[in-house]
Coordinates of C-alpha atoms and ligand atoms in Angstrom, one line a residue:
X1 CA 145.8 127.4 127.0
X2 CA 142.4 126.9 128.6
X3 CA 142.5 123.4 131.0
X4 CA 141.3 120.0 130.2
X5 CA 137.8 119.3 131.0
X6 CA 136.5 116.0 131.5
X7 CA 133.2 115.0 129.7
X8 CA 130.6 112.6 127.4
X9 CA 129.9 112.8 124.2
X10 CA 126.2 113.1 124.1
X11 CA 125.9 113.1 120.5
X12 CA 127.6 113.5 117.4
X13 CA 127.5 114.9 113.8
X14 CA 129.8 113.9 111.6
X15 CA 133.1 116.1 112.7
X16 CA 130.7 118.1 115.6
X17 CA 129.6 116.9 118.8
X18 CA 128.1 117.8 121.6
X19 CA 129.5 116.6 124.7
X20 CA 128.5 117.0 128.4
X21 CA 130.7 118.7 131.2
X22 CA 130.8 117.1 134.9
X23 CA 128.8 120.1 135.9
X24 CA 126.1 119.2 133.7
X25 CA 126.3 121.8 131.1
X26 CA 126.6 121.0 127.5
X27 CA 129.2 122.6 124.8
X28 CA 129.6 122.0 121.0
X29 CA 132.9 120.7 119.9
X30 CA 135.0 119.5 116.8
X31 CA 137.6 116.8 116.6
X32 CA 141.2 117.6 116.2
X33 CA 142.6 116.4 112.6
X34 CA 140.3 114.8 109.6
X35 CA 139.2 111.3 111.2
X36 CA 135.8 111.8 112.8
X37 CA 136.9 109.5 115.8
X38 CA 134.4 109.6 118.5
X39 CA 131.0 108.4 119.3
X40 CA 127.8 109.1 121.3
X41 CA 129.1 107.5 125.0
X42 CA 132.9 108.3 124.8
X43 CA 134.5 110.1 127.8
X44 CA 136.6 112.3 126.9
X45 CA 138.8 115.8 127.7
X46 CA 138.0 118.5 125.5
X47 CA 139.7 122.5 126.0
X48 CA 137.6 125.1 125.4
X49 CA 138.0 127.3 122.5
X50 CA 139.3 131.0 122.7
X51 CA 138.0 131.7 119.5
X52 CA 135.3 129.7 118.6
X53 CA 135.2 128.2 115.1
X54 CA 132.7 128.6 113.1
X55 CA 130.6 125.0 112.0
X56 CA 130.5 125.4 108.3
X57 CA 128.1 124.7 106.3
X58 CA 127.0 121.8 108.9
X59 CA 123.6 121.0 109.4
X60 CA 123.0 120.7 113.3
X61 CA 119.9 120.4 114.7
X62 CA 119.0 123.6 115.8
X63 CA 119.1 123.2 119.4
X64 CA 123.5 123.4 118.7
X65 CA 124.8 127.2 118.5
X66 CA 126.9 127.7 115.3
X67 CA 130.1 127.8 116.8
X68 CA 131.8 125.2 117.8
X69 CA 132.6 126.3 121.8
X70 CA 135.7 123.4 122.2
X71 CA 138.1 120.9 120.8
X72 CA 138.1 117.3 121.8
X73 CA 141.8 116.5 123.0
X74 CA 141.7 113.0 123.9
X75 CA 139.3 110.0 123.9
X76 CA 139.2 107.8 126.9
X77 CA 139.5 103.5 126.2
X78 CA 136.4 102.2 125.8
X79 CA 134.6 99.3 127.8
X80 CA 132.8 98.8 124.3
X81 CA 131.9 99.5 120.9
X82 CA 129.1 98.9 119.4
X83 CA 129.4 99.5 115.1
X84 CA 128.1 97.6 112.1
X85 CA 130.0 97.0 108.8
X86 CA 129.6 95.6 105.1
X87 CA 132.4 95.1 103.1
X88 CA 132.7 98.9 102.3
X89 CA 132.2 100.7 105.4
X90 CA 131.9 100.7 109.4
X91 CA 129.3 102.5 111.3
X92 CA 129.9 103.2 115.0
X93 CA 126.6 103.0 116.7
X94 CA 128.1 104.0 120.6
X95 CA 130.3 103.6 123.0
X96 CA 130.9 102.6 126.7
X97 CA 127.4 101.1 126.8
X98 CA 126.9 98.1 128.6
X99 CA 123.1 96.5 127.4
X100 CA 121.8 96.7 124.2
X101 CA 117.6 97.2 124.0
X102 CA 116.6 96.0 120.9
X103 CA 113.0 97.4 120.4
X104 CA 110.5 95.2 118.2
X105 CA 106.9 96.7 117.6
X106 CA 103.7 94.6 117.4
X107 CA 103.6 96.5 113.7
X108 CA 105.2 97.2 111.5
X109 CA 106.2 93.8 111.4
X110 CA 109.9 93.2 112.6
X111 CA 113.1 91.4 110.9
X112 CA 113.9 88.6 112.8
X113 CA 117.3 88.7 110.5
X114 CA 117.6 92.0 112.3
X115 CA 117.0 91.1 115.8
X116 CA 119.3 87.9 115.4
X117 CA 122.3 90.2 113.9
X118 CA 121.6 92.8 117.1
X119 CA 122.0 89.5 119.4
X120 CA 125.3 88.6 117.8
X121 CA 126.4 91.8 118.0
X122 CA 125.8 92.4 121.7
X123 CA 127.5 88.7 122.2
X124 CA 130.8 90.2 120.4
X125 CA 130.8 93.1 123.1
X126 CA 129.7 90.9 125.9
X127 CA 126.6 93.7 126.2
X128 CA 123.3 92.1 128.3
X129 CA 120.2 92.2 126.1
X130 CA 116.6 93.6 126.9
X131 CA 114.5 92.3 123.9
X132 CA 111.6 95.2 124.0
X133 CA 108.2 94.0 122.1
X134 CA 106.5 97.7 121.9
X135 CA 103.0 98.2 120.8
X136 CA 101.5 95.8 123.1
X137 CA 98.1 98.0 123.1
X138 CA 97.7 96.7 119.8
X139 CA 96.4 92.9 120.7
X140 CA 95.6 91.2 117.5
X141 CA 99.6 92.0 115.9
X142 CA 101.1 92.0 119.3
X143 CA 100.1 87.9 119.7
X144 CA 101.6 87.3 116.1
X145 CA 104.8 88.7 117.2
X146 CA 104.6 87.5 120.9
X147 CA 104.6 84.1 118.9
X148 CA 107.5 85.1 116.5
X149 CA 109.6 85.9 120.2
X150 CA 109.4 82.9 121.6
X151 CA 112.2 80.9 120.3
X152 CA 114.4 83.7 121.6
X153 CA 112.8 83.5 125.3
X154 CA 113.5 79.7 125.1
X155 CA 116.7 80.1 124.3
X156 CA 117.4 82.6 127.8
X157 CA 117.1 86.1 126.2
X158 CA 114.7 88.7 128.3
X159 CA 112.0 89.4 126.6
X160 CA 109.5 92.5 127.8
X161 CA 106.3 93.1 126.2
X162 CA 104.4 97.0 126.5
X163 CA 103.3 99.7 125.4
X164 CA 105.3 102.9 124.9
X165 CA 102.2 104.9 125.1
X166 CA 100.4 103.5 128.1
X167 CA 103.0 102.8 130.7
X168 CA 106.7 101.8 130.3
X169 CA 107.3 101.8 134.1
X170 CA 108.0 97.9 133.7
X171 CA 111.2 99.0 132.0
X172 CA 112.5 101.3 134.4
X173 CA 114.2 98.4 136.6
X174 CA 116.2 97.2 133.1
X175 CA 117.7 100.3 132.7
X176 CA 119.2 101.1 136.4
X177 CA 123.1 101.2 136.4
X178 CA 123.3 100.6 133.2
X179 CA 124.8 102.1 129.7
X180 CA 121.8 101.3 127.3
X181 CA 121.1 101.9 124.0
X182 CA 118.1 100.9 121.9
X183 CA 118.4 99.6 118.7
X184 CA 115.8 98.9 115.9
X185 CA 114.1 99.1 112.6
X186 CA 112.3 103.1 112.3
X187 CA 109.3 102.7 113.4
X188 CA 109.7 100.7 116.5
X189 CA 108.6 103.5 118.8
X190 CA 112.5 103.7 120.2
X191 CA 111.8 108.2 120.6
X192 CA 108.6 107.2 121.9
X193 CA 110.2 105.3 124.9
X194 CA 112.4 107.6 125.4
X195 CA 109.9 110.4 125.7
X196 CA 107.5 108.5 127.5
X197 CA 110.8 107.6 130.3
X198 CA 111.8 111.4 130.1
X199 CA 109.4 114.0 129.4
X200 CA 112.3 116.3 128.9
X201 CA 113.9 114.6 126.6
X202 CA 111.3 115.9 123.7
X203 CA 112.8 113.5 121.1
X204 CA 111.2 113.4 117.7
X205 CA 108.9 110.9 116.2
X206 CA 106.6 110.2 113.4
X207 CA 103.6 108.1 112.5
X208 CA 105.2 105.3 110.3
X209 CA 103.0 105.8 107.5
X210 CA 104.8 109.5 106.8
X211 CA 108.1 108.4 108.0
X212 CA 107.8 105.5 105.4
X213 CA 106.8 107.4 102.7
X214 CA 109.5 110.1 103.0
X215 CA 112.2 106.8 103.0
X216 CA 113.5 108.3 106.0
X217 CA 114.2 107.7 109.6
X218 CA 112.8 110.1 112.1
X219 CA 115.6 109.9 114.7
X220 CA 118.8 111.0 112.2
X221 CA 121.6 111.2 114.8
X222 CA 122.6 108.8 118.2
X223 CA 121.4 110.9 121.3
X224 CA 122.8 110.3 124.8
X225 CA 119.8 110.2 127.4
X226 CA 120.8 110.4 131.2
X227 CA 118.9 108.6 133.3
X228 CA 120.6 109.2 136.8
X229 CA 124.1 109.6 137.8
X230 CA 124.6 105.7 137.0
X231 CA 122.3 105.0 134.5
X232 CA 121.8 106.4 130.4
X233 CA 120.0 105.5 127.4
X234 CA 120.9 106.3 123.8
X235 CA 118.4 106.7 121.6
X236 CA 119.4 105.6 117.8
X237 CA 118.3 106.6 114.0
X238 CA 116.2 103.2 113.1
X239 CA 118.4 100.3 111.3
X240 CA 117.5 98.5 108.4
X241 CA 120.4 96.4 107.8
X242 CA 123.1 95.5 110.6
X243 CA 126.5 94.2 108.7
X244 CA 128.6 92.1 110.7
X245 CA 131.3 92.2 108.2
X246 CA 134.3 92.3 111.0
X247 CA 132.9 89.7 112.5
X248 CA 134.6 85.9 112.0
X249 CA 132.1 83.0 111.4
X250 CA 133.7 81.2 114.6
X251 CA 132.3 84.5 116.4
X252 CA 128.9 84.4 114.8
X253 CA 128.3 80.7 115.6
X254 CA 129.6 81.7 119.2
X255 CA 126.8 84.6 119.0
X256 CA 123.9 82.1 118.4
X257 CA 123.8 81.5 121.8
X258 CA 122.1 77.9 121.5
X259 CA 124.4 76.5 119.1
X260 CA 127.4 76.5 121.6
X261 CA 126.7 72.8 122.8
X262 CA 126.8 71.5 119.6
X263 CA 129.5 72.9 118.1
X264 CA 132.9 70.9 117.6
X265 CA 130.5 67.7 117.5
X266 CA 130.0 68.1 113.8
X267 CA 131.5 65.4 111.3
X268 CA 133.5 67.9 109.7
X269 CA 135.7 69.8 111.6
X270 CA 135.0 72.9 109.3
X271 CA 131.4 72.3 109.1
X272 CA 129.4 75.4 107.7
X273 CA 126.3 74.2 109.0
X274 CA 124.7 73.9 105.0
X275 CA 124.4 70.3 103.9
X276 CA 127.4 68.9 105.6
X277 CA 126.7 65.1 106.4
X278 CA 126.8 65.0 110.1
X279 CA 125.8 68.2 111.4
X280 CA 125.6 68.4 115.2
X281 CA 123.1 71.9 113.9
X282 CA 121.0 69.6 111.4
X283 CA 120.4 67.0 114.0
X284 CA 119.9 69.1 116.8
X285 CA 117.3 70.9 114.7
X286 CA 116.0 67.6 113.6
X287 CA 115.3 66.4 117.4
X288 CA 113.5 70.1 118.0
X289 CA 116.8 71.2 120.3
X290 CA 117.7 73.9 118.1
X291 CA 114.5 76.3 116.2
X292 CA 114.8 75.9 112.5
X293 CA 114.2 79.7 111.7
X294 CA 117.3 80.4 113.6
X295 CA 119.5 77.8 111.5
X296 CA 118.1 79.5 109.0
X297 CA 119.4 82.7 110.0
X298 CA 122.7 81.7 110.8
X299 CA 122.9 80.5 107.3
X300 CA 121.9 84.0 105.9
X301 CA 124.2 85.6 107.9
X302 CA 127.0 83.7 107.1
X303 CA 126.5 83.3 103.9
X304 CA 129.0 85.6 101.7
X305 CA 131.9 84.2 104.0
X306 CA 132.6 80.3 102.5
Ligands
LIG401 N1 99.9 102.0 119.1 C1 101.1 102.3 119.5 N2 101.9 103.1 118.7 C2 103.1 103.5 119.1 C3 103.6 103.0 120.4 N3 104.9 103.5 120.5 C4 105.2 104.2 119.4 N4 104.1 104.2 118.6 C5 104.0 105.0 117.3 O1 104.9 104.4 116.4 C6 105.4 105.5 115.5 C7 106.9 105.5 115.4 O2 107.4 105.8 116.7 P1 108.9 106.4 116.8 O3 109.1 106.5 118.3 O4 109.1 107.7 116.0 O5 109.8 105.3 116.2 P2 111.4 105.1 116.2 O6 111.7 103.7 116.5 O7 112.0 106.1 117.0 O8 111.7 105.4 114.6 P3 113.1 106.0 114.0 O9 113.5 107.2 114.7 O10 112.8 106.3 112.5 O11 114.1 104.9 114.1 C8 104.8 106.8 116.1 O12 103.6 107.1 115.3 C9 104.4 106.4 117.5 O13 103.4 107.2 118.0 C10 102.8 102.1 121.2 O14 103.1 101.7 122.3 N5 101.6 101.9 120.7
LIG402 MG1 113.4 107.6 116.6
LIG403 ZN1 127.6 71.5 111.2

């Protein structure tokens, strides 16, 4: 048998991936058994094929030969995980990153629902957050949602405002030694960043208006971007909705950041935050401590779990 190579799964495909070698070449492989286990960011040791099997049926992007060159043997423990879940299914988004970059665009107008799940979310994975506001060349909508933002700069997250199209050198700093990935509605301009950070990278976008009118997102797979030898970037198929069904409600109150020095003061012990008497939330919203949209949120989010 053929040794155990040590690599990164740069992105995968259902059952496929494509991983890269520590010599920086790039080989397609399959999992061993049914369960598609790995994600875009795993390390892992893959053997190389002697007889390559062939991918059938699968529908690779063509830049992935039609034979699958190697087997992935083992997956290493991850730092992270970043996934999304409703009460039917879990989606892995990536592994062993170590920042999330959620990218919000002066238009289309973004989902602050969105955005507030992505926070709780990187909370649950103890991830640092970039907020990106993209699109900055276009004024008028890039002061609306400048405006929308600031609750979330008041409350300590990073928030970056430019303009994937003129200059994104103000985002290089964010990404050094880090494991990012961005995250967002389609549209955003996340392959646009990505292009614009590295030419090579020849990622796909769209103009929304098509992408919207085809209901489909133009990035369809997780791509691993490397950056330097200490730094990537994963680029991500757009989100709509961001389930955080394996998340507790204790761990979503803990993710809304703002909320931790007031909870335990409620009258009720299991307070929900709705229309308890005595809520430490209510009042802090009440006094202007806490931003009422974000109560609101929380209450969304929470919702189906009483
Ligand atoms: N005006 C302006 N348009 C931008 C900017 N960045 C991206 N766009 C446009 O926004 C559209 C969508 O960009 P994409 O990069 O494909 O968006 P995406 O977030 O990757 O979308 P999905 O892959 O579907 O998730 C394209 O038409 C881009 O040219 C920007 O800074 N300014
Ligand atoms: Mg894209
Ligand atoms: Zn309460």
């Amino acid at each position: 048998m053929s040794e155990l190579l040590s690599a990164q799964v740069i992105a995968a495909f259902g059952r496929h991936y494509l991983v890269r070698l520590a010599d920086g070449s790039e080989m397609t492989c399959l999992t061993r058994g049914k369960k598609s286990e790995a994600a875009c960011g795993d390390n892992v040791e893959v053997r190389r094929t002697d007889h390559p099997s062939p991918l059938h049926g699968s529908i690779l992007s063509n830049e992935l030969l039609s034979d699958a060159q190697g087997v992935i043997e083992r997956i290493a423990p991850r730092n992270s995980l970043l996934h999304r879940s409703d009460a039917h299914r879990e989606k892995i988004i990536a592994a062993n990153i170590t920042q999330i970059i959620v990218v919000v665009a002066a238009e289309p107008s973004f989902n602050d629902d969105l955005l507030a799940r992505c926070l709780v979310a990187a909370y649950d994975q103890k991830l640092d957050v970039l907020i990106v506001l993209n699109k900055s060349d276009l004024l008028e909508a890039a002061a609306a949602a400048r405006k929308r933002l600031a609750p979330y700069s008041a409350i300590g997250y990073r928030v970056l405002e430019l303009s994937a199209r003129q200059n994104v050198s103000t985002l290089r700093p964010f990404l050094t030694g880090h494991s990012s990935v961005l995250v967002g509605q389609s549209g955003m301009g996340k392959s646009t960043l990505i292009n614009a950070l590295l030419p090579d990278a020849r990622a796909v976008t769209r103009e929304i208006s098509s992408a919207l009118d085809s209901g489909k997102h133009t990035t369809t797979h997780a791509r691993l971007y490397r950056i330097d030898d200490n730094s990537n970037l994963i680029d991500c198929p757009g989100v709509q909705a961001f389930g955080l069904h394996h998340l507790s409600f204790g761990r979503i109150e803990q993710g809304f950041v703002e909320f931790a020095q007031y909870l335990g003061q409620c009258r009720f012990h299991d307070c929900h935050h709705l229309h308890e008497p005595g809520c430490a939330l209510h009042s802090a919203v009440d006094a202007g401590k806490i931003d009422a949209r974000r109560l609101d949120l929380f209450q969304h989010i929470t919702a189906a779990r009483h």
